[in-house]
GROMACS .gro file of C-alpha atoms in nm:
model
  448
    1MET     CA    1  -0.043   7.348   9.155
    2HIS     CA    2  -0.323   7.099   9.032
    3VAL     CA    3  -0.273   6.749   9.084
    4LYS     CA    4  -0.455   6.541   8.846
    5ARG     CA    5  -0.572   6.235   9.026
    6VAL     CA    6  -0.551   5.896   8.882
    7PRO     CA    7  -0.811   5.611   8.974
    8PHE     CA    8  -0.696   5.330   9.211
    9ALA     CA    9  -0.810   5.071   8.892
   10MET     CA   10  -0.596   5.218   8.648
   11LEU     CA   11  -0.257   5.268   8.849
   12ALA     CA   12  -0.296   4.918   8.984
   13SER     CA   13  -0.317   4.818   8.626
   14LEU     CA   14  -0.014   4.990   8.497
   15LEU     CA   15   0.187   4.917   8.816
   16CYS     CA   16   0.100   4.494   8.729
   17PHE     CA   17   0.176   4.538   8.389
   18SER     CA   18   0.521   4.733   8.438
   19ALA     CA   19   0.613   4.413   8.695
   20VAL     CA   20   0.520   4.203   8.399
   21ALA     CA   21   0.661   4.406   8.083
   22LEU     CA   22   1.040   4.490   8.268
   23PRO     CA   23   1.120   4.156   8.392
   24TRP     CA   24   1.067   3.989   8.078
   25ARG     CA   25   1.282   4.273   7.840
   26THR     CA   26   1.551   4.200   8.113
   27ARG     CA   27   1.575   3.834   8.123
   28ALA     CA   28   1.567   3.862   7.692
   29GLN     CA   29   1.850   4.101   7.611
   30ASN     CA   30   2.085   3.932   7.911
   31PRO     CA   31   1.910   3.586   8.032
   32PRO     CA   32   2.006   3.558   8.401
   33PRO     CA   33   2.084   3.256   8.642
   34GLN     CA   34   1.829   3.291   8.872
   35PRO     CA   35   1.577   2.994   8.865
   36PRO     CA   36   1.278   3.040   8.624
   37ALA     CA   37   0.946   3.221   8.750
   38ALA     CA   38   0.743   2.911   8.610
   39PRO     CA   39   0.820   2.568   8.647
   40ALA     CA   40   0.947   2.332   8.407
   41THR     CA   41   0.694   2.173   8.175
   42LYS     CA   42   0.652   1.789   8.272
   43ILE     CA   43   0.642   1.557   7.938
   44GLN     CA   44   0.325   1.327   8.039
   45ALA     CA   45   0.419   0.956   7.984
   46PRO     CA   46   0.133   0.834   7.728
   47ALA     CA   47  -0.112   0.607   7.912
   48SER     CA   48   0.030   0.226   7.863
   49PRO     CA   49  -0.110   0.117   7.541
   50SER     CA   50  -0.467  -0.026   7.597
   51HIS     CA   51  -0.464  -0.419   7.570
   52GLY     CA   52  -0.682  -0.513   7.269
   53THR     CA   53  -1.050  -0.663   7.251
   54ILE     CA   54  -0.915  -1.036   7.155
   55ARG     CA   55  -0.587  -1.115   7.441
   56LEU     CA   56  -0.443  -1.428   7.224
   57THR     CA   57  -0.189  -1.724   7.468
   58LEU     CA   58   0.016  -1.857   7.222
   59ASP     CA   59  -0.108  -2.195   7.212
   60GLU     CA   60  -0.442  -2.029   7.097
   61ALA     CA   61  -0.190  -1.803   6.877
   62ILE     CA   62  -0.046  -2.143   6.693
   63GLN     CA   63  -0.407  -2.323   6.654
   64LEU     CA   64  -0.527  -2.019   6.447
   65ALA     CA   65  -0.244  -2.048   6.283
   66LEU     CA   66  -0.236  -2.401   6.179
   67THR     CA   67  -0.680  -2.346   6.110
   68HIS     CA   68  -0.623  -2.015   5.910
   69ASN     CA   69  -0.255  -1.970   5.718
   70HIS     CA   70  -0.309  -1.910   5.419
   71ASN     CA   71  -0.042  -2.075   5.252
   72LEU     CA   72  -0.045  -2.400   5.501
   73LYS     CA   73  -0.379  -2.435   5.375
   74ALA     CA   74  -0.253  -2.409   5.023
   75ALA     CA   75  -0.006  -2.679   5.076
   76GLN     CA   76  -0.306  -2.908   5.237
   77THR     CA   77  -0.504  -2.890   4.938
   78THR     CA   78  -0.201  -3.076   4.789
   79ILE     CA   79  -0.306  -3.411   4.991
   80GLN     CA   80  -0.633  -3.359   4.860
   81GLN     CA   81  -0.528  -3.353   4.528
   82ASN     CA   82  -0.329  -3.667   4.619
   83GLN     CA   83  -0.607  -3.885   4.693
   84ALA     CA   84  -0.765  -3.700   4.399
   85GLN     CA   85  -0.531  -3.927   4.198
   86GLU     CA   86  -0.604  -4.238   4.404
   87ILE     CA   87  -0.930  -4.252   4.267
   88THR     CA   88  -0.757  -4.230   3.931
   89ALA     CA   89  -0.532  -4.464   4.024
   90LYS     CA   90  -0.807  -4.781   4.059
   91LEU     CA   91  -0.978  -4.691   3.774
   92ARG     CA   92  -1.036  -4.984   3.515
   93PRO     CA   93  -1.015  -4.953   3.148
   94ASN     CA   94  -1.301  -4.852   2.999
   95PRO     CA   95  -1.462  -5.084   2.749
   96VAL     CA   96  -1.420  -5.004   2.383
   97PHE     CA   97  -1.773  -4.975   2.173
   98SER     CA   98  -1.710  -5.013   1.790
   99ALA     CA   99  -2.000  -4.997   1.499
  100ASP     CA  100  -1.954  -4.941   1.088
  101THR     CA  101  -2.152  -5.016   0.831
  102GLN     CA  102  -2.027  -5.076   0.419
  103PHE     CA  103  -2.227  -5.049   0.080
  104LEU     CA  104  -2.436  -4.802   0.150
  105PRO     CA  105  -2.596  -4.652  -0.203
  106ILE     CA  106  -2.485  -4.320  -0.087
  107PHE     CA  107  -2.442  -4.217  -0.463
  108ASP     CA  108  -2.776  -4.402  -0.644
  109PRO     CA  109  -3.003  -4.311  -0.374
  110ASP     CA  110  -3.266  -4.473  -0.580
  111GLU     CA  111  -3.191  -4.849  -0.458
  112PHE     CA  112  -3.170  -4.770  -0.124
  113SER     CA  113  -3.473  -5.000  -0.024
  114GLU     CA  114  -3.500  -5.249   0.234
  115SER     CA  115  -3.398  -5.510   0.052
  116TYR     CA  116  -3.121  -5.419  -0.001
  117ILE     CA  117  -2.989  -5.324   0.300
  118GLU     CA  118  -3.079  -5.693   0.423
  119ASN     CA  119  -2.915  -5.823   0.152
  120THR     CA  120  -2.622  -5.621   0.025
  121ALA     CA  121  -2.577  -5.353   0.301
  122GLN     CA  122  -2.274  -5.461   0.587
  123PHE     CA  123  -2.313  -5.396   0.975
  124ASP     CA  124  -2.017  -5.411   1.173
  125VAL     CA  125  -2.071  -5.405   1.569
  126GLY     CA  126  -1.794  -5.488   1.809
  127ILE     CA  127  -1.692  -5.438   2.196
  128SER     CA  128  -1.372  -5.506   2.280
  129TYR     CA  129  -1.207  -5.453   2.650
  130LEU     CA  130  -0.800  -5.404   2.740
  131PHE     CA  131  -0.704  -5.699   3.028
  132GLU     CA  132  -0.429  -5.488   3.199
  133ARG     CA  133  -0.140  -5.785   3.353
  134GLY     CA  134   0.099  -5.792   3.589
  135GLY     CA  135  -0.139  -5.646   3.863
  136LYS     CA  136  -0.128  -5.271   3.712
  137ARG     CA  137  -0.419  -5.141   3.916
  138GLN     CA  138  -0.316  -5.217   4.220
  139HIS     CA  139   0.040  -5.109   4.213
  140ARG     CA  140  -0.094  -4.804   4.058
  141LEU     CA  141  -0.298  -4.761   4.407
  142HIS     CA  142  -0.071  -4.860   4.621
  143ALA     CA  143   0.184  -4.575   4.466
  144ALA     CA  144  -0.065  -4.302   4.463
  145LYS     CA  145  -0.119  -4.418   4.821
  146ASP     CA  146   0.237  -4.381   4.926
  147GLN     CA  147   0.230  -4.044   4.747
  148THR     CA  148  -0.067  -3.924   4.931
  149ALA     CA  149   0.112  -4.047   5.278
  150MET     CA  150   0.468  -3.894   5.199
  151THR     CA  151   0.277  -3.553   5.104
  152THR     CA  152   0.077  -3.562   5.405
  153SER     CA  153   0.381  -3.606   5.626
  154GLN     CA  154   0.536  -3.273   5.432
  155VAL     CA  155   0.234  -3.145   5.503
  156ALA     CA  156   0.251  -3.144   5.844
  157ASP     CA  157   0.621  -3.016   5.860
  158ASN     CA  158   0.515  -2.737   5.724
  159GLY     CA  159   0.274  -2.633   6.029
  160ARG     CA  160   0.595  -2.745   6.257
  161THR     CA  161   0.789  -2.505   6.070
  162LEU     CA  162   0.485  -2.233   6.084
  163THR     CA  163   0.431  -2.331   6.470
  164PHE     CA  164   0.787  -2.244   6.499
  165THR     CA  165   0.731  -1.907   6.310
  166VAL     CA  166   0.426  -1.835   6.503
  167ALA     CA  167   0.633  -1.868   6.821
  168GLN     CA  168   0.891  -1.675   6.767
  169GLN     CA  169   0.696  -1.384   6.641
  170PHE     CA  170   0.499  -1.416   7.012
  171ILE     CA  171   0.794  -1.389   7.151
  172ASN     CA  172   0.902  -1.080   6.979
  173VAL     CA  173   0.529  -0.926   7.080
  174GLN     CA  174   0.640  -1.020   7.459
  175LEU     CA  175   0.970  -0.844   7.409
  176ALA     CA  176   0.843  -0.542   7.257
  177GLU     CA  177   0.603  -0.483   7.519
  178SER     CA  178   0.797  -0.565   7.796
  179THR     CA  179   1.055  -0.321   7.689
  180LEU     CA  180   0.768  -0.058   7.660
  181ASP     CA  181   0.674  -0.132   8.041
  182LEU     CA  182   1.026  -0.068   8.103
  183ALA     CA  183   1.112   0.253   7.915
  184ILE     CA  184   0.740   0.421   8.088
  185GLU     CA  185   0.905   0.277   8.399
  186ASP     CA  186   1.239   0.462   8.330
  187ARG     CA  187   1.056   0.793   8.205
  188LYS     CA  188   0.876   0.796   8.529
  189SER     CA  189   1.171   0.757   8.747
  190PHE     CA  190   1.338   0.984   8.604
  191GLN     CA  191   1.081   1.280   8.575
  192ASN     CA  192   1.101   1.275   8.903
  193THR     CA  193   1.451   1.293   8.932
  194VAL     CA  194   1.413   1.629   8.668
  195ASP     CA  195   1.147   1.716   8.912
  196ILE     CA  196   1.397   1.687   9.204
  197SER     CA  197   1.650   1.834   9.079
  198GLN     CA  198   1.444   2.143   8.947
  199ALA     CA  199   1.416   2.193   9.321
  200ARG     CA  200   1.806   2.173   9.352
  201TYR     CA  201   1.856   2.412   9.074
  202GLN     CA  202   1.602   2.665   9.243
  203ALA     CA  203   1.784   2.609   9.580
  204GLY     CA  204   2.131   2.685   9.409
  205ASP     CA  205   2.246   2.323   9.519
  206ILE     CA  206   2.342   2.274   9.118
  207SER     CA  207   2.393   2.472   8.821
  208GLU     CA  208   2.181   2.544   8.503
  209VAL     CA  209   2.430   2.375   8.321
  210ASP     CA  210   2.380   2.049   8.558
  211PHE     CA  211   1.959   2.105   8.559
  212LEU     CA  212   1.970   2.121   8.164
  213LYS     CA  213   2.147   1.821   8.113
  214ILE     CA  214   1.966   1.678   8.293
  215LYS     CA  215   1.624   1.802   8.097
  216LEU     CA  216   1.754   1.688   7.799
  217GLN     CA  217   1.854   1.355   7.894
  218LEU     CA  218   1.456   1.334   7.917
  219LEU     CA  219   1.412   1.309   7.563
  220GLN     CA  220   1.585   0.988   7.562
  221PHE     CA  221   1.361   0.812   7.776
  222GLN     CA  222   1.101   0.972   7.570
  223SER     CA  223   1.250   0.876   7.236
  224ASP     CA  224   1.298   0.481   7.414
  225VAL     CA  225   0.907   0.432   7.467
  226SER     CA  226   0.838   0.613   7.100
  227GLN     CA  227   1.025   0.326   6.957
  228ALA     CA  228   0.943   0.062   7.167
  229GLN     CA  229   0.553   0.143   7.088
  230LEU     CA  230   0.694   0.128   6.813
  231SER     CA  231   0.887  -0.198   6.745
  232LYS     CA  232   0.548  -0.375   6.935
  233VAL     CA  233   0.338  -0.257   6.657
  234GLN     CA  234   0.530  -0.405   6.442
  235ALA     CA  235   0.558  -0.709   6.613
  236LEU     CA  236   0.209  -0.723   6.630
  237VAL     CA  237   0.163  -0.665   6.261
  238ALA     CA  238   0.444  -0.929   6.187
  239LEU     CA  239   0.217  -1.175   6.402
  240ARG     CA  240  -0.119  -1.101   6.236
  241GLN     CA  241   0.035  -1.220   5.862
  242PHE     CA  242   0.062  -1.579   5.987
  243LEU     CA  243  -0.228  -1.602   6.179
  244GLY     CA  244  -0.456  -1.457   5.918
  245TYR     CA  245  -0.477  -1.103   5.851
  246LYS     CA  246  -0.850  -1.162   5.924
  247THR     CA  247  -0.906  -1.387   6.195
  248VAL     CA  248  -0.819  -1.126   6.456
  249PRO     CA  249  -0.932  -0.774   6.466
  250GLU     CA  250  -0.652  -0.506   6.436
  251ASP     CA  251  -0.610  -0.424   6.821
  252PHE     CA  252  -0.598  -0.770   6.920
  253ASP     CA  253  -0.323  -0.822   7.208
  254VAL     CA  254  -0.087  -1.120   7.300
  255SER     CA  255  -0.117  -1.275   7.709
  256GLY     CA  256   0.082  -1.482   7.862
  257ASP     CA  257   0.427  -1.451   8.112
  258PHE     CA  258   0.743  -1.332   7.941
  259ASP     CA  259   1.009  -1.453   8.224
  260TYR     CA  260   1.223  -1.762   8.259
  261ILE     CA  261   1.156  -2.125   8.301
  262PRO     CA  262   1.386  -2.372   8.323
  263VAL     CA  263   1.411  -2.630   8.084
  264LYS     CA  264   1.587  -3.011   8.253
  265VAL     CA  265   1.642  -3.234   7.914
  266GLN     CA  266   1.886  -3.502   7.780
  267LEU     CA  267   2.038  -3.479   7.427
  268GLU     CA  268   2.000  -3.821   7.383
  269ASP     CA  269   1.620  -3.834   7.441
  270LEU     CA  270   1.546  -3.547   7.287
  271GLN     CA  271   1.718  -3.703   6.941
  272ALA     CA  272   1.548  -4.041   6.995
  273GLN     CA  273   1.237  -3.848   7.001
  274ALA     CA  274   1.325  -3.664   6.690
  275LEU     CA  275   1.367  -3.910   6.500
  276GLU     CA  276   1.075  -4.077   6.605
  277ASN     CA  277   0.781  -3.751   6.548
  278ARG     CA  278   0.982  -3.530   6.257
  279PRO     CA  279   0.713  -3.504   5.995
  280ASP     CA  280   1.026  -3.420   5.744
  281PHE     CA  281   1.174  -3.702   5.862
  282ARG     CA  282   0.896  -3.971   5.808
  283ALA     CA  283   0.780  -3.820   5.440
  284ALA     CA  284   1.214  -3.943   5.376
  285LEU     CA  285   1.103  -4.280   5.521
  286GLN     CA  286   0.830  -4.264   5.317
  287GLY     CA  287   0.992  -4.148   5.017
  288VAL     CA  288   1.126  -4.474   5.029
  289THR     CA  289   0.832  -4.691   5.058
  290LEU     CA  290   0.681  -4.417   4.736
  291ALA     CA  291   1.044  -4.525   4.531
  292LYS     CA  292   1.000  -4.927   4.607
  293SER     CA  293   0.616  -4.851   4.506
  294GLN     CA  294   0.680  -4.697   4.164
  295TYR     CA  295   0.962  -4.974   4.070
  296GLU     CA  296   0.721  -5.222   4.101
  297LEU     CA  297   0.468  -5.058   3.946
  298ALA     CA  298   0.726  -4.974   3.639
  299LYS     CA  299   0.807  -5.399   3.665
  300ALA     CA  300   0.385  -5.442   3.590
  301ASN     CA  301   0.400  -5.159   3.326
  302GLY     CA  302   0.661  -5.380   3.110
  303LYS     CA  303   0.386  -5.693   3.094
  304ARG     CA  304   0.208  -5.676   2.800
  305ASP     CA  305  -0.173  -5.646   2.836
  306VAL     CA  306  -0.437  -5.791   2.643
  307THR     CA  307  -0.710  -5.650   2.420
  308GLY     CA  308  -1.039  -5.936   2.455
  309PHE     CA  309  -1.282  -5.787   2.132
  310PHE     CA  310  -1.599  -5.944   2.001
  311ASN     CA  311  -1.755  -5.854   1.686
  312TYR     CA  312  -2.105  -5.923   1.525
  313THR     CA  313  -2.152  -5.888   1.137
  314HIS     CA  314  -2.460  -5.871   0.935
  315VAL     CA  315  -2.384  -5.902   0.536
  316GLY     CA  316  -2.587  -6.013   0.254
  317ALA     CA  317  -2.803  -6.212   0.463
  318VAL     CA  318  -2.610  -6.330   0.634
  319ASN     CA  319  -2.493  -6.297   1.040
  320THR     CA  320  -2.168  -6.368   1.157
  321ALA     CA  321  -1.975  -6.340   1.475
  322ASP     CA  322  -1.626  -6.297   1.557
  323MET     CA  323  -1.386  -6.335   1.889
  324GLY     CA  324  -1.052  -6.300   1.948
  325LEU     CA  325  -0.757  -6.140   2.125
  326ASN     CA  326  -0.475  -5.920   2.037
  327PHE     CA  327  -0.132  -5.818   2.227
  328GLN     CA  328   0.207  -5.665   2.200
  329LEU     CA  329   0.487  -5.898   2.177
  330PRO     CA  330   0.747  -5.817   2.394
  331ILE     CA  331   1.051  -5.802   2.153
  332PHE     CA  332   1.203  -5.445   2.160
  333ASP     CA  333   1.017  -5.248   2.476
  334ARG     CA  334   0.964  -5.443   2.793
  335ASN     CA  335   0.987  -5.061   2.971
  336GLN     CA  336   1.344  -5.147   3.044
  337GLY     CA  337   1.494  -4.780   3.079
  338GLU     CA  338   1.160  -4.664   3.314
  339ILE     CA  339   1.291  -5.019   3.545
  340ALA     CA  340   1.545  -4.910   3.559
  341ARG     CA  341   1.519  -4.572   3.682
  342THR     CA  342   1.322  -4.631   3.914
  343ASN     CA  343   1.562  -4.830   4.071
  344TYR     CA  344   1.789  -4.605   4.083
  345ALA     CA  345   1.552  -4.410   4.226
  346ILE     CA  346   1.540  -4.655   4.588
  347ASN     CA  347   1.856  -4.568   4.611
  348GLN     CA  348   1.858  -4.160   4.563
  349ALA     CA  349   1.577  -4.204   4.830
  350GLN     CA  350   1.773  -4.427   5.031
  351GLU     CA  351   2.020  -4.177   5.060
  352LEU     CA  352   1.760  -3.820   5.112
  353GLU     CA  353   1.642  -4.101   5.417
  354LEU     CA  354   2.003  -4.089   5.554
  355ALA     CA  355   2.082  -3.767   5.511
  356ALA     CA  356   1.757  -3.645   5.671
  357ASN     CA  357   1.854  -3.890   5.974
  358ASP     CA  358   2.172  -3.636   6.008
  359GLN     CA  359   1.967  -3.355   5.956
  360VAL     CA  360   1.756  -3.443   6.265
  361LEU     CA  361   1.980  -3.497   6.478
  362SER     CA  362   2.215  -3.187   6.344
  363ASP     CA  363   1.891  -2.958   6.400
  364VAL     CA  364   1.841  -3.099   6.758
  365LEU     CA  365   2.211  -3.055   6.894
  366THR     CA  366   2.233  -2.740   6.745
  367ALA     CA  367   1.890  -2.620   6.941
  368TYR     CA  368   2.007  -2.781   7.239
  369GLU     CA  369   2.313  -2.625   7.264
  370ALA     CA  370   2.219  -2.231   7.202
  371MET     CA  371   1.890  -2.304   7.431
  372ARG     CA  372   2.198  -2.455   7.688
  373ASP     CA  373   2.414  -2.070   7.643
  374ASN     CA  374   2.126  -1.922   7.622
  375ASP     CA  375   2.028  -2.038   7.947
  376GLN     CA  376   2.396  -1.975   8.139
  377VAL     CA  377   2.348  -1.573   7.996
  378VAL     CA  378   2.031  -1.581   8.151
  379SER     CA  379   2.095  -1.735   8.477
  380LEU     CA  380   2.410  -1.465   8.539
  381TYR     CA  381   2.112  -1.204   8.466
  382ARG     CA  382   1.939  -1.337   8.737
  383ALA     CA  383   2.185  -1.476   8.983
  384GLY     CA  384   2.294  -1.104   9.064
  385TYR     CA  385   2.341  -0.848   8.744
  386LEU     CA  386   2.020  -0.704   8.737
  387ASP     CA  387   2.029  -0.647   9.117
  388ALA     CA  388   2.373  -0.500   9.085
  389ALA     CA  389   2.267  -0.271   8.822
  390ARG     CA  390   1.949  -0.171   8.984
  391GLN     CA  391   2.121  -0.105   9.359
  392SER     CA  392   2.454   0.092   9.182
  393ARG     CA  393   2.161   0.343   8.994
  394ASP     CA  394   1.958   0.346   9.346
  395ILE     CA  395   2.257   0.453   9.549
  396THR     CA  396   2.415   0.694   9.311
  397GLU     CA  397   2.087   0.845   9.233
  398TYR     CA  398   2.046   0.891   9.643
  399SER     CA  399   2.387   1.022   9.602
  400TYR     CA  400   2.334   1.229   9.378
  401LYS     CA  401   2.037   1.431   9.510
  402ARG     CA  402   2.161   1.488   9.816
  403GLY     CA  403   2.459   1.656   9.644
  404ALA     CA  404   2.768   1.335   9.741
  405ALA     CA  405   2.754   1.223   9.372
  406SER     CA  406   2.846   1.413   9.095
  407LEU     CA  407   2.625   1.428   8.751
  408LEU     CA  408   2.820   1.224   8.524
  409ASP     CA  409   2.795   0.928   8.784
  410PHE     CA  410   2.430   0.955   8.786
  411LEU     CA  411   2.360   1.009   8.446
  412ASP     CA  412   2.636   0.650   8.395
  413ALA     CA  413   2.463   0.497   8.640
  414GLU     CA  414   2.151   0.515   8.492
  415ARG     CA  415   2.288   0.445   8.130
  416SER     CA  416   2.439   0.121   8.255
  417TYR     CA  417   2.079   0.006   8.429
  418ARG     CA  418   1.890   0.114   8.149
  419ALA     CA  419   2.187  -0.127   7.923
  420THR     CA  420   2.162  -0.398   8.183
  421GLU     CA  421   1.803  -0.420   8.163
  422LEU     CA  422   1.723  -0.424   7.811
  423ALA     CA  423   2.019  -0.726   7.775
  424TYR     CA  424   1.849  -0.914   7.946
  425ARG     CA  425   1.514  -0.934   7.811
  426GLN     CA  426   1.702  -0.951   7.496
  427SER     CA  427   1.900  -1.242   7.649
  428LEU     CA  428   1.548  -1.355   7.776
  429ALA     CA  429   1.366  -1.356   7.438
  430ALA     CA  430   1.625  -1.567   7.269
  431TYR     CA  431   1.623  -1.800   7.551
  432LEU     CA  432   1.272  -1.866   7.476
  433THR     CA  433   1.343  -1.837   7.128
  434ALA     CA  434   1.574  -2.142   7.116
  435VAL     CA  435   1.318  -2.285   7.364
  436GLU     CA  436   1.097  -2.292   7.097
  437GLN     CA  437   1.361  -2.372   6.791
  438LEU     CA  438   1.384  -2.664   7.093
  439ARG     CA  439   1.016  -2.841   7.000
  440GLU     CA  440   1.033  -2.737   6.600
  441ALA     CA  441   1.390  -2.925   6.590
  442VAL     CA  442   1.232  -3.231   6.835
  443GLY     CA  443   0.909  -3.179   6.632
  444VAL     CA  444   0.665  -3.195   6.942
  445ARG     CA  445   0.576  -2.878   7.212
  446ASN     CA  446   0.597  -3.086   7.513
  447LEU     CA  447   0.932  -3.157   7.541
  448PRO     CA  448   1.082  -3.506   7.774
   0.00000   0.00000   0.00000
């Protein structure tokens, strides 16, 4: 019997195809519990977001906002508007020039001659001037300057509020960046756990169910990283809005330590400094001064002004001149209503001053207590809770990798560690924000 020879290369190819195709069909019909033929694909951690071409410190961010923020620049124009009103307030009245002619032969043009103009027509030329009494001009200027001073303080208070808002957004960026770093670090650490668990699974030390649970848990770490990246982008966009959108490039970033710095201050010193430095309280004080200036102006406006005049007249070849004065008789209108109103306005301004005083003291007290409360929370974390959570996670992970702890214990320790680290960062951000709020309440960046 003749046996047909098969080339060696073709035989080898058939054997390789059978070795690949047969296990695939078997696994498709009834997946076996043995380890997979290929290692599990790792989720590659994206590189940490590259820092922007410009990295701003908190002080630089605040200075940019105070220089370029459009709302603040719009408010600053009110100062210039008030200064323009000062110019108006100190202006003197304009003299009034008058001239007229009478008895012109418009309907009898034949009579129009040099002789007729000289002997029959009448010409009048005059000038008059309003003499203000009661120091109206000086009181107007004084009231306008007081208005400018109060407006300047109000704009400064806008800058105080903007400074706090920028600092708050800056801390939000730092919190998002710190959370992102934590999420990337946790994912990298858990990826190592997945690798070890895969080796244990292949060795038969753990079940396929436990291995799949660990792999699925990696998805949560990836989700945390994505959420942290989005939070940082949103925080940077919010900060950029206050700095001026075109002031910084799109890829800018922040620079500075996101860490605990204890602040030791006394409440009484803070309240005294706030009453001295808060621009809104200074504006309330200037409001009283302005109300008094307007009251004095109202009394000055009650004085009747005098108009002096001088007229030259030419009529019938005769040249004459006359001069005189005229003024209102203050029988009915002596500006009584405006004098009464501005007098009541002084009482209103004084009450607003007292209200502003109470507001300043309340703001300082509230911010001081908030800072103390957040300080205590952060101190508790730093006193041992952070180390305890980290040690618990490390010990449980060590025990689980060697089969001395259950999967449930390991995953629970991992969740507790992540929750503790995240809560600490949020508490730290709340503390730093409370410190900034205290600075805003006092009205200065350097606390006593």
